[in-house]
Amino acid sequence: MSDKSNWIDFDKQHIWHPYSAIGADLPVYPVVGAEGVRLRLADGRELIDGMSSWWCAIHGYNHPGMNRAIKAQLDEMAHIMFGGLTHPPAAKLARKLVEITPATLQSVFFSDSGSVSVEVAMKMAIQYWHDKGIASKQRFLTIRKGYHGDTFGAMSVCDPETGMHSLFTDALIPQFFADAPTCFYGHPCNRDGAKSMEEQLRLHHEQIAAVILEPIVQGAGGMRFYSLEYLQEVRRLCDQYGVLLILDEIATGFGRTGKLFACEHADVTPDIMCVGKSLTGGYMSLAATLTTEEISKTISEGDPGLFMHGPTFMANPLACSAALASLDLLLDSPWQDRITTIEAGLKNGLAPCRELPQVEEVRVLGAIGVVEMKKPVDMKSIQPCFVEAGVWVRPFGKLVYLMPPFIISQADLETLTKAVVDVVEKRPM
Ligand SMILES: *Cc1c(COP(=O)(O)O)cnc(C)c1O
């Protein structure tokens, strides 16, 4: 398998990629190294990364400090089971997460992916109400255009249409959906703006364990930025109707939107919060579900007195060490200034797209820049254009978007935005 074309051919015939087909006629580019904001292809070309490997690689690739931390942990131990055993990286990381997340969040459940952390959040909400003696609360309410992962519980609260899971509808737990917020970020939102949420809660609150949503930024379901007042109104309604609030910060957490957590834009505290993606700076797969003392106590003192979940690779020491190193790097860096600079660079650089007839809207928040097209882009023709332009940008549906590593230089950011403007302008869509 040392022959290059051989392993690439094998990949094409035998390996699934995210949302892919075996043997498909779409390019999959072989990467043999990555450093800073650059991915190195097998043919020697370098691409400036505009995706942070799906929100994750906030410090870029092959970071010496990150590498050192993981190598040091590797020399101690790579993994031990977490049932009945514990270790310093898990305890240190949990302490750090409790410290930097909203003050009422006091307990931490580690899992190996974002989707699983959402499953855990949903199970915690149900178990909480069960232990409160209200077993009827087993369903969830969410907003349309959301995305919470690909496992069954998570799928059930993804947007029924844009959530990519419509063919599984009959196999999914039916949940309740409110309209996606139409009051956008930077704009006010009165009670009318959350009318659909209020109505769902009024009708179904006796069955609803929790409202689950992505705070401020709806990611993979449409890259929409909504009003902080909407989130405040949802919190108020949850309290009024006796329903928990789960915030999915898997994409938004750790600085991406300009706040450490997106809920801080609205000064809203969830009852349960999920983090993942950039938690380890993109090095390893790790996620966590945080809860309040009220919830963890109720579950721990209830019947059966245990929380019923426990992944094999729970709190993997290598992953916890990567997360600790990543958080130290982030919190010791001028990350807020960096996000402000990236935000300005994205706004400036993508502005010419506003004038193009094929573009519906351009929006930027923090280190997220989105060009929404009028029609879905043709991946087969557009992907090679970006690679030829020396950048890694991976559109989906109508969305061409950038969320570069926080360490990107002005010059590299300009190359990225210029490539987006050029490709969007010149490609017949
Ligand atoms: C990516 C994502 C998930 C799922 O995380 P995985 O690690 O892919 O399972 C859940 N929620 C949001 C908001 C995400 O962006």
Coordinates of C-alpha atoms and ligand atoms in Angstrom, one line a residue:
M1 CA 0.0 0.0 0.0
S2 CA 3.0 2.3 -0.2
D3 CA 2.2 3.1 -3.8
K4 CA 0.2 6.4 -3.7
S5 CA -2.4 5.8 -6.4
N6 CA -2.9 2.3 -4.9
W7 CA -4.1 3.5 -1.5
I8 CA -6.2 6.3 -3.0
D9 CA -7.9 3.8 -5.3
F10 CA -8.5 1.5 -2.3
D11 CA -10.1 4.5 -0.4
K12 CA -12.4 5.2 -3.3
Q13 CA -13.6 1.6 -3.5
H14 CA -13.8 0.7 0.2
I15 CA -14.0 3.6 2.6
W16 CA -17.0 5.8 3.6
H17 CA -16.3 9.5 4.1
P18 CA -18.8 11.8 5.8
Y19 CA -22.1 11.8 3.8
S20 CA -20.5 10.0 0.9
A21 CA -21.0 7.2 -1.6
I22 CA -18.6 4.3 -2.2
G23 CA -17.0 4.6 -5.6
A24 CA -18.4 8.1 -6.2
D25 CA -17.0 10.3 -8.9
L26 CA -16.2 13.1 -6.4
P27 CA -12.7 14.1 -5.6
V28 CA -11.2 13.1 -2.2
Y29 CA -7.8 14.7 -1.8
P30 CA -5.0 12.8 -0.1
V31 CA -3.3 14.8 2.7
V32 CA 0.1 13.8 4.0
G33 CA 0.8 16.5 6.4
A34 CA -0.5 19.7 8.0
E35 CA 1.2 22.6 9.7
G36 CA -0.1 25.9 11.0
V37 CA -3.1 26.8 8.7
R38 CA -1.7 24.7 5.8
L39 CA -2.7 21.2 4.6
R40 CA -0.1 19.5 2.5
L41 CA -1.4 17.3 -0.3
A42 CA 0.3 14.1 -1.5
D43 CA 1.4 15.9 -4.8
G44 CA 3.1 18.6 -2.7
R45 CA 0.5 21.4 -3.1
E46 CA -0.4 23.3 0.0
L47 CA -3.9 24.5 0.8
I48 CA -4.8 27.3 3.3
D49 CA -7.4 25.8 5.6
G50 CA -10.7 27.7 5.8
M51 CA -12.6 25.0 7.7
S52 CA -10.6 24.3 10.8
S53 CA -11.5 20.6 10.1
W54 CA -15.2 21.5 10.9
W55 CA -14.8 24.0 13.7
C56 CA -12.1 22.0 15.5
A57 CA -8.5 23.0 14.7
I58 CA -8.5 26.4 16.4
H59 CA -4.7 26.5 16.9
G60 CA -4.0 25.1 13.5
Y61 CA -2.2 21.9 12.8
N62 CA 0.9 20.2 14.3
H63 CA 1.2 22.7 17.1
P64 CA 4.4 22.1 19.1
G65 CA 2.7 22.7 22.5
M66 CA -0.2 20.4 21.7
N67 CA 2.2 17.7 20.4
R68 CA 4.3 18.0 23.6
A69 CA 1.3 17.6 25.9
I70 CA 0.0 14.5 24.1
K71 CA 3.5 12.9 23.9
A72 CA 4.0 13.5 27.7
Q73 CA 0.7 11.8 28.5
L74 CA 1.5 8.9 26.1
D75 CA 4.6 8.1 28.2
E76 CA 2.3 7.9 31.3
M77 CA -0.6 5.9 29.8
A78 CA -2.7 6.1 26.7
H79 CA -5.9 4.7 28.1
I80 CA -7.5 3.1 31.2
M81 CA -11.1 2.2 31.7
F82 CA -13.0 4.9 33.6
G83 CA -15.3 2.6 35.5
G84 CA -14.0 2.5 39.1
L85 CA -10.7 4.2 38.1
T86 CA -9.8 7.9 37.5
H87 CA -6.7 9.8 36.4
P88 CA -5.2 13.4 36.6
P89 CA -6.0 14.5 33.1
A90 CA -9.8 13.8 33.6
A91 CA -9.9 15.6 37.0
K92 CA -7.9 18.6 35.8
L93 CA -10.0 19.0 32.6
A94 CA -13.3 18.6 34.5
R95 CA -12.2 21.3 37.0
K96 CA -11.2 23.6 34.1
L97 CA -14.5 23.1 32.3
V98 CA -16.5 23.8 35.5
E99 CA -14.4 26.9 36.0
I100 CA -14.9 28.4 32.5
T101 CA -18.5 27.5 31.8
P102 CA -21.5 29.3 33.4
A103 CA -21.2 29.1 37.2
T104 CA -24.2 26.8 37.8
L105 CA -22.8 24.0 35.7
Q106 CA -20.9 21.8 38.2
S107 CA -20.7 18.2 36.9
V108 CA -19.1 16.8 33.8
F109 CA -19.9 13.7 31.8
F110 CA -17.1 12.8 29.3
S111 CA -17.9 11.1 26.0
D112 CA -16.2 10.5 22.7
S113 CA -18.2 12.5 20.3
G114 CA -20.5 15.4 20.0
S115 CA -23.5 13.2 19.0
V116 CA -23.0 11.1 22.1
S117 CA -22.8 14.1 24.3
V118 CA -26.2 15.1 23.0
E119 CA -27.6 11.6 23.6
V120 CA -26.3 11.9 27.2
A121 CA -27.8 15.4 27.6
M122 CA -31.2 14.0 26.5
K123 CA -31.0 11.0 28.7
M124 CA -30.0 13.2 31.7
A125 CA -33.1 15.4 31.1
I126 CA -35.4 12.4 31.0
Q127 CA -33.8 10.8 34.0
Y128 CA -34.0 14.0 35.9
W129 CA -37.8 14.2 35.5
H130 CA -38.2 10.5 36.1
D131 CA -36.5 11.0 39.4
K132 CA -38.7 14.0 40.2
G133 CA -41.6 11.7 39.8
I134 CA -42.8 13.1 36.4
A135 CA -42.3 10.2 34.1
S136 CA -44.4 11.8 31.3
K137 CA -41.6 14.2 30.3
Q138 CA -39.8 12.1 27.8
R139 CA -39.9 14.3 24.6
F140 CA -38.0 17.3 23.4
L141 CA -38.7 20.6 21.8
T142 CA -36.3 22.2 19.4
I143 CA -36.2 24.9 16.6
R144 CA -36.1 24.1 12.9
K145 CA -32.9 24.4 11.0
G146 CA -30.9 23.0 13.9
Y147 CA -28.3 20.2 13.8
H148 CA -27.3 18.1 16.8
G149 CA -25.5 15.1 15.4
D150 CA -26.1 11.8 13.5
T151 CA -27.1 9.2 16.2
F152 CA -30.7 8.4 16.7
G153 CA -31.6 10.7 19.6
A154 CA -29.6 13.5 18.1
M155 CA -31.2 12.9 14.7
S156 CA -34.6 13.2 16.2
V157 CA -34.0 16.9 17.1
C158 CA -32.2 17.9 13.9
D159 CA -34.3 19.9 11.4
P160 CA -36.6 17.4 9.7
E161 CA -35.7 18.7 6.2
T162 CA -32.3 20.4 6.3
G163 CA -31.1 18.0 9.0
M164 CA -30.1 15.4 6.4
H165 CA -32.1 12.7 8.1
S166 CA -35.6 12.8 6.5
L167 CA -35.4 9.3 5.2
F168 CA -35.2 7.9 8.8
T169 CA -38.4 9.8 9.9
D170 CA -40.4 6.6 10.7
A171 CA -37.5 5.2 12.8
L172 CA -37.1 8.4 14.9
I173 CA -38.7 9.4 18.1
P174 CA -41.2 12.1 17.1
Q175 CA -40.2 15.4 18.8
F176 CA -41.8 18.9 18.8
F177 CA -40.5 21.6 16.5
A178 CA -40.9 25.4 16.8
D179 CA -40.2 27.7 13.8
A180 CA -36.6 28.7 13.4
P181 CA -36.0 32.2 14.8
T182 CA -36.5 34.9 12.2
C183 CA -35.1 37.7 14.4
F184 CA -31.4 37.7 13.4
Y185 CA -28.3 38.5 15.3
G186 CA -27.9 42.2 16.1
H187 CA -31.6 42.7 15.9
P188 CA -34.2 42.9 18.8
C189 CA -36.7 40.1 19.3
N190 CA -39.9 40.7 21.2
R191 CA -42.2 38.0 22.5
D192 CA -43.9 37.7 19.1
G193 CA -40.5 36.5 17.7
A194 CA -40.8 33.4 20.0
K195 CA -44.5 32.9 19.5
S196 CA -44.1 29.4 17.9
M197 CA -41.8 28.3 20.8
E198 CA -44.3 29.6 23.3
E199 CA -47.2 27.8 21.6
Q200 CA -45.4 24.5 21.5
L201 CA -44.5 24.8 25.2
R202 CA -48.1 25.8 26.1
L203 CA -49.5 22.8 24.3
H204 CA -47.0 20.1 25.1
H205 CA -45.0 21.1 28.2
E206 CA -46.3 18.2 30.2
Q207 CA -44.5 15.8 27.7
I208 CA -41.4 17.9 27.2
A209 CA -38.3 17.2 29.2
A210 CA -36.2 19.9 27.7
V211 CA -35.8 22.4 24.9
I212 CA -32.6 21.8 23.0
L213 CA -30.9 24.3 20.7
E214 CA -27.7 25.7 19.4
P215 CA -27.1 29.1 21.1
I216 CA -27.0 32.1 18.7
V217 CA -25.4 30.2 15.7
Q218 CA -27.3 27.4 14.0
G219 CA -24.5 25.5 12.3
A220 CA -24.8 22.6 10.0
G221 CA -28.6 23.1 9.7
G222 CA -28.1 26.4 7.8
M223 CA -25.4 28.6 9.3
R224 CA -27.9 31.1 10.7
F225 CA -27.2 33.7 13.4
Y226 CA -30.1 34.6 15.6
S227 CA -31.0 37.3 18.1
L228 CA -29.7 37.0 21.6
E229 CA -33.1 38.3 22.8
Y230 CA -34.6 35.2 21.2
L231 CA -32.4 33.0 23.4
Q232 CA -33.3 35.0 26.5
E233 CA -37.0 34.6 25.7
V234 CA -36.5 30.8 25.3
R235 CA -34.8 30.7 28.8
R236 CA -37.7 32.6 30.3
L237 CA -40.3 30.3 28.6
C238 CA -38.5 27.2 29.8
D239 CA -38.6 28.5 33.4
Q240 CA -42.3 29.5 33.0
Y241 CA -43.3 26.0 31.7
G242 CA -41.1 23.9 33.9
V243 CA -38.9 22.6 31.1
L244 CA -35.1 22.2 31.1
L245 CA -32.9 24.1 28.7
I246 CA -30.1 22.1 26.9
L247 CA -27.6 24.3 24.9
D248 CA -25.5 22.6 22.3
E249 CA -22.3 24.5 22.2
I250 CA -20.4 21.8 20.3
A251 CA -19.8 24.1 17.3
T252 CA -20.0 27.5 19.0
G253 CA -17.9 26.7 22.2
F254 CA -14.4 27.9 22.9
G255 CA -14.3 31.3 21.3
R256 CA -15.6 30.9 17.7
T257 CA -18.4 33.4 18.0
G258 CA -16.3 36.0 19.8
K259 CA -17.4 34.9 23.3
L260 CA -15.9 31.8 25.0
F261 CA -19.4 30.3 24.9
A262 CA -22.1 31.6 22.6
C263 CA -24.7 31.7 25.5
E264 CA -22.6 34.5 27.0
H265 CA -23.9 36.8 24.2
A266 CA -27.3 36.6 25.8
D267 CA -26.1 36.1 29.4
V268 CA -28.2 32.9 29.4
T269 CA -27.3 29.9 31.5
P270 CA -28.5 26.4 30.4
D271 CA -29.4 23.5 32.7
I272 CA -27.4 21.2 30.5
M273 CA -24.6 22.1 28.1
C274 CA -22.8 20.0 25.4
V275 CA -19.3 20.8 24.2
G276 CA -17.1 19.0 21.7
K277 CA -15.4 19.7 18.4
S278 CA -12.7 22.3 19.3
L279 CA -12.5 21.0 22.9
T280 CA -9.2 19.2 22.0
G281 CA -8.1 21.8 19.4
G282 CA -9.0 19.2 16.8
Y283 CA -6.5 16.6 18.0
M284 CA -8.7 13.8 19.4
S285 CA -12.3 13.0 19.6
L286 CA -13.7 14.2 22.9
A287 CA -17.0 15.8 24.1
A288 CA -18.6 16.6 27.4
T289 CA -22.0 17.2 28.9
L290 CA -22.2 19.6 31.8
T291 CA -25.1 19.9 34.3
T292 CA -26.2 21.8 37.3
E293 CA -25.9 20.5 40.8
E294 CA -29.7 20.3 41.0
I295 CA -29.8 17.9 38.1
S296 CA -26.8 15.7 39.1
K297 CA -28.1 15.5 42.7
T298 CA -31.6 14.6 41.6
I299 CA -30.3 11.8 39.3
S300 CA -27.8 10.6 41.9
E301 CA -30.2 10.4 44.7
G302 CA -33.2 9.2 42.7
D303 CA -34.1 5.7 41.6
P304 CA -32.0 3.8 40.3
G305 CA -29.5 6.3 41.8
L306 CA -27.1 6.0 38.9
F307 CA -26.9 7.8 35.6
M308 CA -27.4 5.1 33.0
H309 CA -24.6 5.7 30.5
G310 CA -20.9 4.8 30.3
P311 CA -18.8 4.8 27.1
T312 CA -15.8 2.4 26.8
F313 CA -13.4 5.2 26.0
M314 CA -14.9 7.6 28.5
A315 CA -12.4 10.4 29.5
N316 CA -9.6 8.9 27.5
P317 CA -6.4 10.3 29.1
L318 CA -4.8 11.3 25.8
A319 CA -7.9 13.2 24.7
C320 CA -8.2 14.9 28.1
S321 CA -4.5 15.9 28.0
A322 CA -5.1 17.3 24.5
A323 CA -8.1 19.3 25.7
L324 CA -6.2 20.7 28.7
A325 CA -3.3 21.8 26.5
S326 CA -5.8 23.3 24.0
L327 CA -7.7 25.2 26.7
D328 CA -4.4 26.6 28.2
L329 CA -3.2 27.7 24.8
L330 CA -6.5 29.3 24.0
L331 CA -7.0 31.1 27.4
D332 CA -3.3 32.3 27.4
S333 CA -3.7 33.7 23.9
P334 CA -5.2 37.0 22.9
W335 CA -8.1 35.0 21.4
Q336 CA -10.7 37.8 21.6
D337 CA -8.4 40.2 19.6
R338 CA -7.8 37.5 17.1
I339 CA -11.5 36.8 16.6
T340 CA -12.2 40.5 16.3
T341 CA -9.5 40.8 13.6
I342 CA -10.7 37.7 11.8
E343 CA -14.3 39.1 11.9
A344 CA -13.2 42.3 10.3
G345 CA -11.1 40.4 7.7
L346 CA -14.1 38.2 6.8
K347 CA -16.5 41.2 6.6
N348 CA -14.1 43.1 4.4
G349 CA -12.9 40.2 2.3
L350 CA -16.4 38.7 1.6
A351 CA -18.1 42.1 1.0
P352 CA -17.7 41.9 -2.8
C353 CA -19.9 38.8 -2.8
R354 CA -22.8 41.0 -1.8
E355 CA -22.8 42.6 -5.3
L356 CA -23.1 39.2 -7.1
P357 CA -26.4 38.2 -8.6
Q358 CA -26.0 34.5 -7.6
V359 CA -25.5 35.5 -3.9
E360 CA -28.5 35.7 -1.5
E361 CA -26.7 37.0 1.6
V362 CA -23.4 37.4 3.2
R363 CA -23.2 37.2 7.0
V364 CA -20.3 37.2 9.5
L365 CA -20.2 36.6 13.2
G366 CA -16.9 36.2 15.1
A367 CA -14.7 33.9 13.1
I368 CA -17.5 32.5 10.9
G369 CA -18.1 34.0 7.5
V370 CA -21.0 32.7 5.4
V371 CA -21.9 33.4 1.7
E372 CA -25.4 32.0 1.1
M373 CA -26.1 31.4 -2.6
K374 CA -29.5 31.5 -4.2
K375 CA -29.1 27.9 -5.5
P376 CA -27.2 24.9 -4.1
V377 CA -23.6 24.8 -5.4
D378 CA -22.4 21.9 -7.6
M379 CA -19.8 20.2 -5.4
K380 CA -18.2 18.3 -8.2
S381 CA -17.3 21.5 -10.1
I382 CA -16.7 23.9 -7.2
Q383 CA -14.5 21.8 -5.0
P384 CA -11.6 21.6 -7.5
C385 CA -11.8 25.4 -8.1
F386 CA -11.0 26.0 -4.4
V387 CA -8.1 23.5 -4.5
E388 CA -6.7 25.2 -7.6
A389 CA -7.0 28.5 -5.8
G390 CA -4.8 27.0 -3.0
V391 CA -7.5 26.9 -0.3
W392 CA -9.5 24.3 1.5
V393 CA -13.1 25.4 1.5
R394 CA -15.9 22.9 1.6
P395 CA -19.4 24.2 0.8
F396 CA -22.6 22.4 1.5
G397 CA -26.0 23.1 0.0
K398 CA -26.3 26.8 -0.7
L399 CA -23.6 27.7 1.7
V400 CA -20.0 28.6 1.0
Y401 CA -18.5 29.4 4.4
L402 CA -15.2 30.1 6.2
M403 CA -14.2 29.4 9.8
P404 CA -10.4 29.5 9.8
P405 CA -8.1 28.5 12.6
F406 CA -7.8 31.4 15.1
I407 CA -4.0 31.7 14.4
I408 CA -4.5 32.6 10.7
S409 CA -2.5 35.6 9.5
Q410 CA -4.1 38.6 7.7
A411 CA -2.4 37.7 4.4
D412 CA -3.7 34.1 4.5
L413 CA -7.2 35.3 5.5
E414 CA -7.1 37.6 2.5
T415 CA -6.1 34.7 0.2
L416 CA -9.1 32.7 1.6
T417 CA -11.7 35.4 1.2
K418 CA -10.4 36.4 -2.3
A419 CA -10.6 32.7 -3.4
V420 CA -14.2 32.6 -2.2
V421 CA -15.1 35.8 -4.1
D422 CA -13.3 34.6 -7.2
V423 CA -14.8 31.1 -7.3
V424 CA -18.3 32.3 -6.4
E425 CA -18.1 35.0 -9.1
K426 CA -16.5 32.9 -11.9
R427 CA -18.2 29.6 -11.5
P428 CA -21.4 29.1 -13.3
M429 CA -23.5 27.7 -10.5
Ligands
LIG1 C1 -20.9 18.6 15.0 C2 -22.0 18.8 15.8 C3 -22.6 17.8 16.6 C4 -22.1 16.4 16.5 O1 -20.8 16.2 16.9 P1 -20.0 14.9 16.3 O2 -18.7 14.9 17.1 O3 -19.9 15.0 14.9 O4 -20.8 13.7 16.7 C5 -23.6 18.1 17.4 N1 -24.1 19.4 17.5 C6 -23.5 20.4 16.8 C7 -24.1 21.8 17.0 C8 -22.5 20.2 16.0 O5 -22.0 21.2 15.2

